Amino acid sequence: MHMRSFLAPVLLLVVSTAALAADRSDTVKRLQRATEVFSEIMRTPDKGIPEDLLDKCECVGIVPGLKKGGLGLGGKYGKGLVMCRKPDRSWTAPSFITIEGGSVGLQIGFTQIDVVMLMMNRKGVEKLIDDKFTIGADASAAAGPVGRQTAAQTNIRMDAEILTYSRAKGLFAGISLDGATLRADKDDNRAFYGKDIDARTILIEGAVEVPSEARPLASALSWQAPKKQ
């Protein structure tokens, strides 16, 4: 066999393996960043996600560094992940997502925001698993309330299936993501797990063991307010 013919598939395998490793590194960094974002938000509970809503939600989606805006017509694009509760209240392994969609009006300049989504029932997750869905159209959504508890906030739409939040330049608040499209990212799941695993297996069936890289986020999502002395 000619040496060049022998080396070609070997080089292709090396390059493919390196590309997969690079992609997995990206997903691991996204997990780490999502953990940092959520932990930082919950360290200031008076301005964070209300405890009762976090306790009631079925799933949490986090998109660190969503790109928003542009010159002329604005837009949104970002990559993140979702983790859901199992029947025993523990968290599933992460399933990676991509969010994208246009925004109304003219915008100048780019900004990056961290986005957190509370999925209050399984309807949104089922739509995400089937293919993709549009926030506000296929699943009702509302800007989430901020604070320790929601009891005193009478204007919250408690019928919303998804509550959405954003953090930019240290400011954390509810945000409307109506019109944005959310879909499962099969490529990122493949890169992270090293094989094809669909979102249903991860989020609904809970059949995938939580990898060590995702355990810090699972712990952060089980956040409880410090008990008063």
Coordinates of C-alpha atoms in Angstrom, one line a residue:
M1 CA 0.0 0.0 0.0
H2 CA 1.3 3.4 -0.9
M3 CA 2.3 5.4 2.2
R4 CA 0.1 8.3 1.2
S5 CA -2.9 6.1 0.8
F6 CA -2.3 4.6 4.3
L7 CA -1.8 8.0 6.0
A8 CA -4.9 9.7 4.6
P9 CA -7.5 7.8 6.6
V10 CA -5.3 8.0 9.7
L11 CA -5.0 11.7 9.4
L12 CA -8.7 12.0 8.8
L13 CA -9.3 10.0 12.0
V14 CA -6.9 12.2 14.0
V15 CA -8.5 15.4 12.6
S16 CA -12.1 14.2 13.3
T17 CA -11.1 13.1 16.9
A18 CA -9.5 16.5 17.5
A19 CA -12.6 18.3 16.2
L20 CA -14.9 16.3 18.4
A21 CA -12.6 17.0 21.4
A22 CA -12.8 20.7 20.6
D23 CA -16.5 20.6 20.4
R24 CA -16.8 18.8 23.7
S25 CA -14.6 21.3 25.3
D26 CA -17.0 24.0 24.1
T27 CA -20.0 22.3 25.6
V28 CA -18.1 21.7 28.9
K29 CA -17.2 25.4 29.1
R30 CA -20.9 26.3 28.4
L31 CA -21.9 24.0 31.3
Q32 CA -19.4 25.7 33.6
R33 CA -20.5 29.2 32.5
A34 CA -24.2 28.2 33.0
T35 CA -23.3 27.1 36.6
E36 CA -21.6 30.3 37.3
V37 CA -24.5 32.4 35.9
F38 CA -27.1 30.6 37.9
S39 CA -25.1 30.5 41.1
E40 CA -24.3 34.2 40.9
I41 CA -28.0 35.0 40.4
M42 CA -29.1 33.0 43.4
R43 CA -26.5 34.4 45.7
T44 CA -28.6 37.6 45.7
P45 CA -32.1 36.1 46.3
D46 CA -33.8 39.4 46.9
K47 CA -33.1 40.2 43.3
G48 CA -32.9 36.6 42.0
I49 CA -35.5 33.9 41.0
P50 CA -38.2 33.5 43.5
E51 CA -37.7 30.3 45.5
D52 CA -41.3 29.1 45.1
L53 CA -41.1 29.3 41.3
L54 CA -37.8 27.5 41.2
D55 CA -39.2 24.8 43.4
K56 CA -42.3 24.3 41.2
C57 CA -40.7 24.4 37.8
E58 CA -40.2 21.2 35.8
C59 CA -37.1 22.2 33.9
V60 CA -34.5 25.0 33.8
G61 CA -32.9 26.3 30.6
I62 CA -29.8 28.5 30.7
V63 CA -28.2 30.3 27.8
P64 CA -25.0 32.1 28.9
G65 CA -24.0 34.9 26.5
L66 CA -27.0 35.1 24.2
K67 CA -26.1 37.6 21.5
K68 CA -28.8 40.2 21.0
G69 CA -29.1 43.1 18.6
G70 CA -27.2 44.2 15.5
L71 CA -27.0 47.0 13.0
G72 CA -30.4 47.4 11.3
L73 CA -32.8 44.6 12.1
G74 CA -32.1 43.1 15.5
G75 CA -31.8 39.4 16.2
K76 CA -31.0 36.8 18.9
Y77 CA -28.7 33.8 18.8
G78 CA -27.3 31.7 21.6
K79 CA -26.4 28.2 22.8
G80 CA -27.3 26.7 26.1
L81 CA -28.7 23.7 27.9
V82 CA -31.8 22.3 29.7
M83 CA -32.0 20.1 32.8
C84 CA -35.3 18.7 34.0
R85 CA -36.5 17.1 37.3
K86 CA -36.9 13.4 37.7
P87 CA -39.8 11.9 39.7
D88 CA -37.5 11.8 42.8
R89 CA -36.8 15.6 42.3
S90 CA -33.2 15.1 41.3
W91 CA -32.0 16.6 38.0
T92 CA -31.5 14.9 34.7
A93 CA -28.3 15.1 32.7
P94 CA -28.1 18.2 30.4
S95 CA -29.5 18.4 26.9
F96 CA -28.1 21.2 24.8
I97 CA -30.2 23.7 23.0
T98 CA -30.0 26.6 20.5
I99 CA -32.1 29.7 20.7
E100 CA -32.5 32.1 17.8
G101 CA -35.0 34.5 16.4
G102 CA -35.6 38.1 15.3
S103 CA -36.6 41.1 17.4
V104 CA -38.9 43.9 16.5
G105 CA -37.5 47.4 15.7
L106 CA -34.1 48.8 14.8
Q107 CA -31.1 48.2 17.1
I108 CA -27.6 49.5 16.9
G109 CA -24.7 47.6 18.4
F110 CA -24.5 44.2 19.9
T111 CA -25.0 43.1 23.5
Q112 CA -24.6 39.8 25.2
I113 CA -27.1 38.7 27.9
D114 CA -27.4 35.6 30.1
V115 CA -30.9 34.0 29.8
V116 CA -32.6 31.8 32.3
M117 CA -35.9 30.0 31.5
L118 CA -38.1 28.2 33.9
M119 CA -40.4 25.7 32.2
M120 CA -43.3 25.3 34.6
N121 CA -44.8 22.2 32.9
R122 CA -43.7 19.5 30.5
K123 CA -45.6 20.9 27.5
G124 CA -42.7 23.1 26.4
V125 CA -40.2 20.3 26.9
E126 CA -42.3 18.0 24.8
K127 CA -42.4 20.5 22.0
L128 CA -38.6 21.0 22.3
I129 CA -38.1 17.3 22.1
D130 CA -40.3 16.8 19.1
D131 CA -38.5 19.4 17.0
K132 CA -38.5 23.1 18.0
F133 CA -41.0 25.6 19.2
T134 CA -41.5 29.4 19.2
I135 CA -41.7 31.0 22.6
G136 CA -45.0 32.9 23.1
A137 CA -46.7 31.1 20.1
D138 CA -46.2 27.4 20.7
A139 CA -45.9 27.8 24.5
S140 CA -47.2 30.7 26.6
A141 CA -44.4 32.8 28.1
A142 CA -44.1 35.7 30.4
A143 CA -41.3 37.8 31.9
G144 CA -40.5 36.2 35.2
P145 CA -40.9 38.1 38.5
V146 CA -37.8 38.8 40.6
G147 CA -37.4 38.5 44.3
R148 CA -37.4 36.0 47.2
Q149 CA -41.1 35.1 46.9
T150 CA -43.9 35.7 44.3
A151 CA -46.8 35.8 46.8
A152 CA -46.9 39.6 46.9
Q153 CA -46.6 40.0 43.1
T154 CA -50.2 40.0 41.8
N155 CA -49.3 40.9 38.3
I156 CA -47.5 37.6 37.5
R157 CA -49.1 35.5 34.8
M158 CA -49.2 32.2 36.8
D159 CA -50.7 30.4 33.7
A160 CA -47.5 31.0 31.7
E161 CA -45.7 27.8 30.7
I162 CA -42.3 29.5 30.5
L163 CA -41.0 32.3 32.7
T164 CA -38.0 34.1 31.2
Y165 CA -35.2 36.1 32.7
S166 CA -32.1 38.0 31.6
R167 CA -29.0 39.3 33.2
A168 CA -26.9 42.0 31.5
K169 CA -24.1 44.1 33.1
G170 CA -25.1 42.8 36.5
L171 CA -28.8 43.7 36.2
F172 CA -31.2 40.7 36.6
A173 CA -34.8 41.1 35.4
G174 CA -37.6 39.4 33.6
I175 CA -37.5 39.7 29.9
S176 CA -39.8 38.8 27.0
L177 CA -38.4 36.3 24.5
D178 CA -41.6 36.0 22.5
G179 CA -40.8 35.1 18.9
A180 CA -37.5 33.4 19.7
T181 CA -37.2 29.8 18.5
L182 CA -35.9 27.1 20.8
R183 CA -34.6 23.7 19.5
A184 CA -32.7 20.8 20.7
D185 CA -29.1 20.9 19.5
K186 CA -28.3 17.3 18.3
D187 CA -24.7 18.2 17.3
D188 CA -23.8 19.5 20.8
N189 CA -25.4 16.5 22.5
R190 CA -23.3 14.3 20.2
A191 CA -20.2 16.2 21.0
F192 CA -20.7 16.2 24.7
Y193 CA -21.8 12.5 25.1
G194 CA -19.6 11.1 22.3
K195 CA -22.6 9.5 20.6
D196 CA -26.1 10.3 19.4
I197 CA -28.5 10.6 22.3
D198 CA -31.8 12.3 21.8
A199 CA -33.3 14.9 24.1
R200 CA -36.2 12.6 25.1
T201 CA -33.9 10.0 26.5
I202 CA -32.1 12.6 28.5
L203 CA -34.9 14.9 29.7
I204 CA -38.1 12.8 29.8
E205 CA -36.8 9.3 30.4
G206 CA -33.9 10.4 32.6
A207 CA -32.0 7.4 31.3
V208 CA -28.6 9.2 31.1
E209 CA -26.4 9.4 34.1
V210 CA -25.4 12.9 35.1
P211 CA -21.8 13.4 33.9
S212 CA -19.3 14.7 36.4
E213 CA -19.1 18.0 34.5
A214 CA -22.8 18.6 35.0
R215 CA -23.0 17.8 38.8
P216 CA -22.1 21.3 39.9
L217 CA -25.0 22.7 37.9
A218 CA -27.4 20.0 39.3
S219 CA -26.3 21.0 42.8
A220 CA -26.8 24.7 42.0
L221 CA -30.3 24.1 40.6
S222 CA -31.2 22.4 44.0
W223 CA -30.5 25.8 45.6
Q224 CA -32.2 26.5 49.0
A225 CA -32.2 29.8 50.8
P226 CA -29.9 29.9 53.8
K227 CA -31.8 29.4 57.0
K228 CA -32.2 32.5 59.2
Q229 CA -30.4 32.3 62.5

